[in-house]
mmCIF file of C-alpha atoms in Angstrom:
data_model
loop_
_atom_site.group_PDB
_atom_site.id
_atom_site.type_symbol
_atom_site.label_atom_id
_atom_site.label_comp_id
_atom_site.label_asym_id
_atom_site.label_seq_id
_atom_site.Cartn_x
_atom_site.Cartn_y
_atom_site.Cartn_z
ATOM 1 C CA UNK A 27 103.366 81.107 112.881
ATOM 2 C CA UNK A 28 100.937 81.434 109.975
ATOM 3 C CA UNK A 29 101.472 83.255 106.685
ATOM 4 C CA UNK A 30 98.966 86.055 106.102
ATOM 5 C CA UNK A 31 98.565 89.006 103.755
ATOM 6 C CA UNK A 32 97.497 92.589 104.248
ATOM 7 C CA UNK A 33 94.058 93.008 102.685
ATOM 8 C CA UNK A 34 93.096 96.385 104.133
ATOM 9 C CA UNK A 35 94.799 99.516 105.489
ATOM 10 C CA UNK A 36 93.313 102.595 107.149
ATOM 11 C CA UNK A 37 94.520 105.323 109.498
ATOM 12 C CA UNK A 38 92.264 105.982 112.532
ATOM 13 C CA UNK A 39 94.534 108.844 113.683
ATOM 14 C CA UNK A 40 97.691 110.523 112.439
ATOM 15 C CA UNK A 41 99.660 108.370 114.872
ATOM 16 C CA UNK A 42 98.071 104.982 114.243
ATOM 17 C CA UNK A 43 97.455 102.548 111.407
ATOM 18 C CA UNK A 44 94.859 99.821 111.181
ATOM 19 C CA UNK A 45 95.530 96.656 109.199
ATOM 20 C CA UNK A 46 93.159 93.919 108.114
ATOM 21 C CA UNK A 47 95.013 90.639 107.672
ATOM 22 C CA UNK A 48 93.762 87.628 105.754
ATOM 23 C CA UNK A 49 92.823 84.620 107.879
ATOM 24 C CA UNK A 50 95.466 81.969 107.180
ATOM 25 C CA UNK A 51 94.651 78.339 106.631
ATOM 26 C CA UNK A 52 94.827 76.615 110.002
ATOM 27 C CA UNK A 53 94.358 79.802 112.044
ATOM 28 C CA UNK A 54 91.458 78.954 114.335
ATOM 29 C CA UNK A 55 89.290 82.053 114.486
ATOM 30 C CA UNK A 56 86.669 80.108 116.425
ATOM 31 C CA UNK A 57 89.127 79.826 119.335
ATOM 32 C CA UNK A 58 89.789 83.578 119.470
ATOM 33 C CA UNK A 59 88.259 85.449 122.377
ATOM 34 C CA UNK A 60 87.775 89.202 122.585
ATOM 35 C CA UNK A 61 90.705 90.779 124.438
ATOM 36 C CA UNK A 62 93.401 88.411 123.194
ATOM 37 C CA UNK A 63 96.458 89.360 121.139
ATOM 38 C CA UNK A 64 98.699 87.913 118.451
ATOM 39 C CA UNK A 65 102.373 88.202 117.573
ATOM 40 C CA UNK A 66 103.091 89.934 114.279
ATOM 41 C CA UNK A 67 106.306 89.002 112.446
ATOM 42 C CA UNK A 68 107.604 91.100 109.564
ATOM 43 C CA UNK A 69 110.830 91.545 107.644
ATOM 44 C CA UNK A 70 112.037 95.141 107.644
ATOM 45 C CA UNK A 71 115.447 96.496 106.705
ATOM 46 C CA UNK A 72 116.756 92.986 106.374
ATOM 47 C CA UNK A 73 115.816 92.166 109.969
ATOM 48 C CA UNK A 74 113.006 90.160 111.516
ATOM 49 C CA UNK A 75 110.768 92.300 113.734
ATOM 50 C CA UNK A 76 108.224 90.770 116.134
ATOM 51 C CA UNK A 77 105.651 92.647 118.214
ATOM 52 C CA UNK A 78 102.481 91.775 120.083
ATOM 53 C CA UNK A 79 99.224 93.466 119.103
ATOM 54 C CA UNK A 80 95.759 93.129 120.553
ATOM 55 C CA UNK A 81 93.193 91.902 118.063
ATOM 56 C CA UNK A 82 90.535 94.538 117.467
ATOM 57 C CA UNK A 83 88.134 92.156 115.766
ATOM 58 C CA UNK A 84 87.937 88.940 113.741
ATOM 59 C CA UNK A 85 85.423 88.729 110.918
ATOM 60 C CA UNK A 86 85.024 86.633 107.804
ATOM 61 C CA UNK A 87 86.813 89.462 105.995
ATOM 62 C CA UNK A 88 89.920 89.179 108.139
ATOM 63 C CA UNK A 89 91.773 89.928 111.377
ATOM 64 C CA UNK A 90 92.039 93.590 112.391
ATOM 65 C CA UNK A 91 94.922 95.013 114.413
ATOM 66 C CA UNK A 92 95.959 98.600 115.103
ATOM 67 C CA UNK A 93 99.554 99.807 115.346
ATOM 68 C CA UNK A 94 100.469 102.990 117.182
ATOM 69 C CA UNK A 95 103.105 104.866 115.180
ATOM 70 C CA UNK A 96 106.182 106.018 117.077
ATOM 71 C CA UNK A 97 109.064 108.020 115.658
ATOM 72 C CA UNK A 98 112.032 105.782 114.699
ATOM 73 C CA UNK A 99 110.176 102.614 115.724
ATOM 74 C CA UNK A 100 111.015 99.635 113.551
ATOM 75 C CA UNK A 101 107.452 98.361 113.366
ATOM 76 C CA UNK A 102 106.199 101.917 112.902
ATOM 77 C CA UNK A 103 108.481 102.378 109.906
ATOM 78 C CA UNK A 104 107.305 99.077 108.492
ATOM 79 C CA UNK A 105 103.673 100.075 109.037
ATOM 80 C CA UNK A 106 104.219 103.396 107.280
ATOM 81 C CA UNK A 107 105.564 101.630 104.197
ATOM 82 C CA UNK A 108 103.364 98.501 104.185
ATOM 83 C CA UNK A 109 101.060 97.924 101.222
ATOM 84 C CA UNK A 110 98.010 95.816 100.513
ATOM 85 C CA UNK A 111 99.186 92.388 99.413
ATOM 86 C CA UNK A 112 102.325 92.376 101.557
ATOM 87 C CA UNK A 113 102.984 89.083 103.339
ATOM 88 C CA UNK A 114 103.363 88.874 107.119
ATOM 89 C CA UNK A 115 103.365 86.095 109.695
ATOM 90 C CA UNK A 116 101.059 85.918 112.683
ATOM 91 C CA UNK A 117 100.696 83.649 115.685
ATOM 92 C CA UNK A 118 97.534 82.134 117.052
ATOM 93 C CA UNK A 119 95.447 84.321 119.354
ATOM 94 C CA UNK A 120 96.685 84.113 122.946
ATOM 95 C CA UNK A 121 96.176 85.852 126.286
ATOM 96 C CA UNK A 122 94.035 85.663 129.402
ATOM 97 C CA UNK A 123 92.733 89.252 129.334
ATOM 98 C CA UNK A 124 89.210 88.158 128.426
ATOM 99 C CA UNK A 125 85.695 88.389 129.788
ATOM 100 C CA UNK A 126 84.456 85.634 132.106
ATOM 101 C CA UNK A 127 82.318 82.948 130.482
ATOM 102 C CA UNK A 128 79.346 84.327 132.360
ATOM 103 C CA UNK A 129 79.420 88.075 131.781
ATOM 104 C CA UNK A 130 79.090 89.994 135.080
ATOM 105 C CA UNK A 131 76.190 92.374 135.552
ATOM 106 C CA UNK A 132 78.549 95.301 136.014
ATOM 107 C CA UNK A 133 81.639 95.861 133.883
ATOM 108 C CA UNK A 134 84.155 98.651 134.379
ATOM 109 C CA UNK A 135 86.722 99.241 131.631
ATOM 110 C CA UNK A 136 89.798 101.461 131.849
ATOM 111 C CA UNK A 137 92.006 102.274 128.860
ATOM 112 C CA UNK A 138 94.772 104.723 128.059
ATOM 113 C CA UNK A 139 96.106 105.323 124.559
ATOM 114 C CA UNK A 140 96.422 102.177 122.464
ATOM 115 C CA UNK A 141 95.245 100.181 125.483
ATOM 116 C CA UNK A 142 91.775 100.662 123.992
ATOM 117 C CA UNK A 143 92.323 97.930 121.388
ATOM 118 C CA UNK A 144 91.504 94.844 123.504
ATOM 119 C CA UNK A 145 88.708 96.734 125.243
ATOM 120 C CA UNK A 146 86.962 97.852 122.052
ATOM 121 C CA UNK A 147 87.108 94.194 121.064
ATOM 122 C CA UNK A 148 85.283 93.259 124.280
ATOM 123 C CA UNK A 149 82.720 96.035 123.842
ATOM 124 C CA UNK A 150 81.961 94.979 120.283
ATOM 125 C CA UNK A 151 81.621 91.383 121.491
ATOM 126 C CA UNK A 152 79.108 92.400 124.165
ATOM 127 C CA UNK A 153 77.041 94.290 121.572
ATOM 128 C CA UNK A 154 77.239 91.513 118.985
ATOM 129 C CA UNK A 155 76.259 88.788 121.451
ATOM 130 C CA UNK A 156 73.576 90.994 123.029
ATOM 131 C CA UNK A 157 74.946 90.320 126.489
ATOM 132 C CA UNK A 158 73.238 92.279 129.238
ATOM 133 C CA UNK A 159 75.526 94.293 131.490
ATOM 134 C CA UNK A 160 75.935 97.753 132.952
ATOM 135 C CA UNK A 161 79.071 99.080 131.258
ATOM 136 C CA UNK A 162 81.370 101.934 132.261
ATOM 137 C CA UNK A 163 84.443 103.024 130.282
ATOM 138 C CA UNK A 164 87.193 105.407 131.374
ATOM 139 C CA UNK A 165 89.410 106.273 128.392
ATOM 140 C CA UNK A 166 92.381 108.666 128.559
ATOM 141 C CA UNK A 167 94.472 110.173 125.774
ATOM 142 C CA UNK A 168 96.846 113.051 125.164
ATOM 143 C CA UNK A 169 94.453 114.796 122.792
ATOM 144 C CA UNK A 170 91.305 114.291 120.762
ATOM 145 C CA UNK A 171 93.455 113.929 117.654
ATOM 146 C CA UNK A 172 95.415 111.081 119.283
ATOM 147 C CA UNK A 173 92.306 109.189 120.401
ATOM 148 C CA UNK A 174 92.018 105.894 118.541
ATOM 149 C CA UNK A 175 88.458 104.831 117.635
ATOM 150 C CA UNK A 176 86.856 107.801 119.400
ATOM 151 C CA UNK A 177 83.659 107.845 117.333
ATOM 152 C CA UNK A 178 83.340 104.060 117.377
ATOM 153 C CA UNK A 179 83.721 104.077 121.166
ATOM 154 C CA UNK A 180 81.039 106.713 121.556
ATOM 155 C CA UNK A 181 78.751 104.730 119.258
ATOM 156 C CA UNK A 182 79.284 101.487 121.184
ATOM 157 C CA UNK A 183 78.705 103.129 124.551
ATOM 158 C CA UNK A 184 75.470 104.638 123.222
ATOM 159 C CA UNK A 185 74.346 101.201 122.043
ATOM 160 C CA UNK A 186 75.185 99.784 125.466
ATOM 161 C CA UNK A 187 73.570 102.722 127.252
ATOM 162 C CA UNK A 188 76.821 102.862 129.198
ATOM 163 C CA UNK A 189 78.733 105.537 131.094
ATOM 164 C CA UNK A 190 81.708 107.019 129.233
ATOM 165 C CA UNK A 191 84.362 109.215 130.855
ATOM 166 C CA UNK A 192 86.932 110.654 128.439
ATOM 167 C CA UNK A 193 90.125 112.313 129.672
ATOM 168 C CA UNK A 194 92.298 114.538 127.457
ATOM 169 C CA UNK A 195 95.572 116.093 128.546
ATOM 170 C CA UNK A 196 95.529 118.862 125.948
ATOM 171 C CA UNK A 197 91.876 119.566 125.122
ATOM 172 C CA UNK A 198 88.928 121.097 126.904
ATOM 173 C CA UNK A 199 85.712 119.814 125.341
ATOM 174 C CA UNK A 200 82.108 119.540 126.436
ATOM 175 C CA UNK A 201 82.116 115.742 126.145
ATOM 176 C CA UNK A 202 85.306 115.040 128.120
ATOM 177 C CA UNK A 203 87.473 116.000 131.064
ATOM 178 C CA UNK A 204 90.901 117.593 131.015
ATOM 179 C CA UNK A 205 93.755 115.809 132.769
ATOM 180 C CA UNK A 206 95.647 112.561 133.187
ATOM 181 C CA UNK A 207 94.633 109.435 135.071
ATOM 182 C CA UNK A 208 96.403 110.480 138.248
ATOM 183 C CA UNK A 209 95.703 108.634 141.468
ATOM 184 C CA UNK A 210 93.326 111.460 142.459
ATOM 185 C CA UNK A 211 91.383 111.187 139.196
ATOM 186 C CA UNK A 212 91.293 107.403 139.538
ATOM 187 C CA UNK A 213 89.788 107.693 143.009
ATOM 188 C CA UNK A 214 87.168 110.065 141.674
ATOM 189 C CA UNK A 215 86.414 107.838 138.675
ATOM 190 C CA UNK A 216 85.658 104.761 140.802
ATOM 191 C CA UNK A 217 83.717 106.562 143.530
ATOM 192 C CA UNK A 218 80.397 105.019 142.489
ATOM 193 C CA UNK A 219 81.711 101.630 141.342
ATOM 194 C CA UNK A 220 80.185 98.609 143.035
ATOM 195 C CA UNK A 221 82.382 95.855 144.443
ATOM 196 C CA UNK A 222 80.423 93.086 142.733
ATOM 197 C CA UNK A 223 81.503 94.359 139.322
ATOM 198 C CA UNK A 224 84.553 93.326 137.303
ATOM 199 C CA UNK A 225 87.263 95.786 136.249
ATOM 200 C CA UNK A 226 89.385 95.493 133.082
ATOM 201 C CA UNK A 227 92.408 97.799 132.814
ATOM 202 C CA UNK A 228 94.736 98.148 129.825
ATOM 203 C CA UNK A 229 97.364 100.832 129.354
ATOM 204 C CA UNK A 230 100.795 101.943 130.521
ATOM 205 C CA UNK A 231 102.000 100.565 133.842
ATOM 206 C CA UNK A 232 101.436 103.845 135.685
ATOM 207 C CA UNK A 233 97.735 103.794 134.779
ATOM 208 C CA UNK A 234 97.378 100.206 135.954
ATOM 209 C CA UNK A 235 99.141 100.970 139.243
ATOM 210 C CA UNK A 236 97.055 104.070 139.934
ATOM 211 C CA UNK A 237 93.751 102.311 139.359
ATOM 212 C CA UNK A 238 94.719 99.233 141.334
ATOM 213 C CA UNK A 239 95.832 101.424 144.244
ATOM 214 C CA UNK A 240 92.524 103.284 144.154
ATOM 215 C CA UNK A 241 90.607 100.010 143.991
ATOM 216 C CA UNK A 242 92.629 98.526 146.854
ATOM 217 C CA UNK A 243 91.783 101.546 148.976
ATOM 218 C CA UNK A 244 88.144 100.724 148.344
ATOM 219 C CA UNK A 245 88.740 97.055 149.285
ATOM 220 C CA UNK A 246 87.631 96.054 145.784
ATOM 221 C CA UNK A 247 87.928 92.234 145.427
ATOM 222 C CA UNK A 248 91.269 91.394 143.786
ATOM 223 C CA UNK A 249 89.648 88.471 141.989
ATOM 224 C CA UNK A 250 87.440 90.958 140.138
ATOM 225 C CA UNK A 251 90.348 93.071 138.838
ATOM 226 C CA UNK A 252 91.785 92.079 135.461
ATOM 227 C CA UNK A 253 94.661 93.997 133.949
ATOM 228 C CA UNK A 254 97.036 94.012 131.054
ATOM 229 C CA UNK A 255 99.955 96.404 131.148
ATOM 230 C CA UNK A 256 102.683 97.086 128.660
ATOM 231 C CA UNK A 257 106.011 98.754 128.254
ATOM 232 C CA UNK A 258 105.842 101.843 126.064
ATOM 233 C CA UNK A 259 108.387 102.538 123.366
ATOM 234 C CA UNK A 260 110.387 104.741 125.725
ATOM 235 C CA UNK A 261 110.887 101.719 127.962
ATOM 236 C CA UNK A 262 111.793 99.169 125.319
ATOM 237 C CA UNK A 263 113.996 101.257 123.088
ATOM 238 C CA UNK A 264 112.882 102.242 119.628
ATOM 239 C CA UNK A 265 110.360 99.489 119.168
ATOM 240 C CA UNK A 266 107.507 101.635 117.929
ATOM 241 C CA UNK A 267 105.166 99.333 119.785
ATOM 242 C CA UNK A 268 104.663 97.827 123.178
ATOM 243 C CA UNK A 269 105.446 94.536 124.852
ATOM 244 C CA UNK A 270 102.815 92.973 127.093
ATOM 245 C CA UNK A 271 104.102 92.651 130.645
ATOM 246 C CA UNK A 272 101.317 90.686 132.249
ATOM 247 C CA UNK A 273 97.669 89.760 132.189
ATOM 248 C CA UNK A 274 95.828 89.130 135.426
#
């Protein structure tokens, strides 16, 4: 673990907090790849709390992560009270949920809730490196107010000239659809997807399962499906975060 400090704090939504962490000596930012995560270690209430968070971006100014705030969550309570200058510990960047070395011509991204964090990292990487690809993003949230990085996502997809499908459970808007990512909606979402593309899915386990089922029904190549799922706070107790289950 490396000692870092909070150098920036913002609040993308009422239920999330973004932190910029200083880059510690010895932390190899050059080895970080978009889509990877780190382990955050803090001291709260006299106890050590560790959680995994996807890295949103790494710049000379620091490492950005975003924490979804959950009632009674230990890390959420810490995040609510954290101040600029506070010390934390972080691990190196790890994880296999990353783009292939040679970026495919067609990329399909699926995110639900805070599952957007590794995917926005990939999208920003594609824009920054000027990689050519046809990009589609399906992004689902409970409401517009709960949607992390909504404007940034719309900006990135405009820059990429990509296709963006937004799903909201509670809102009816002219730029999105109402509903959850049910198996029926997943089937509809992938109707025009081509089997030579690569799919990246990040969100709760039910979202991953629904999309993989829909893709299997289409005989989509398993080698082209990459997913990262996590346990929500309701599954891991009052963590206020999520634990990564697997990356494929």
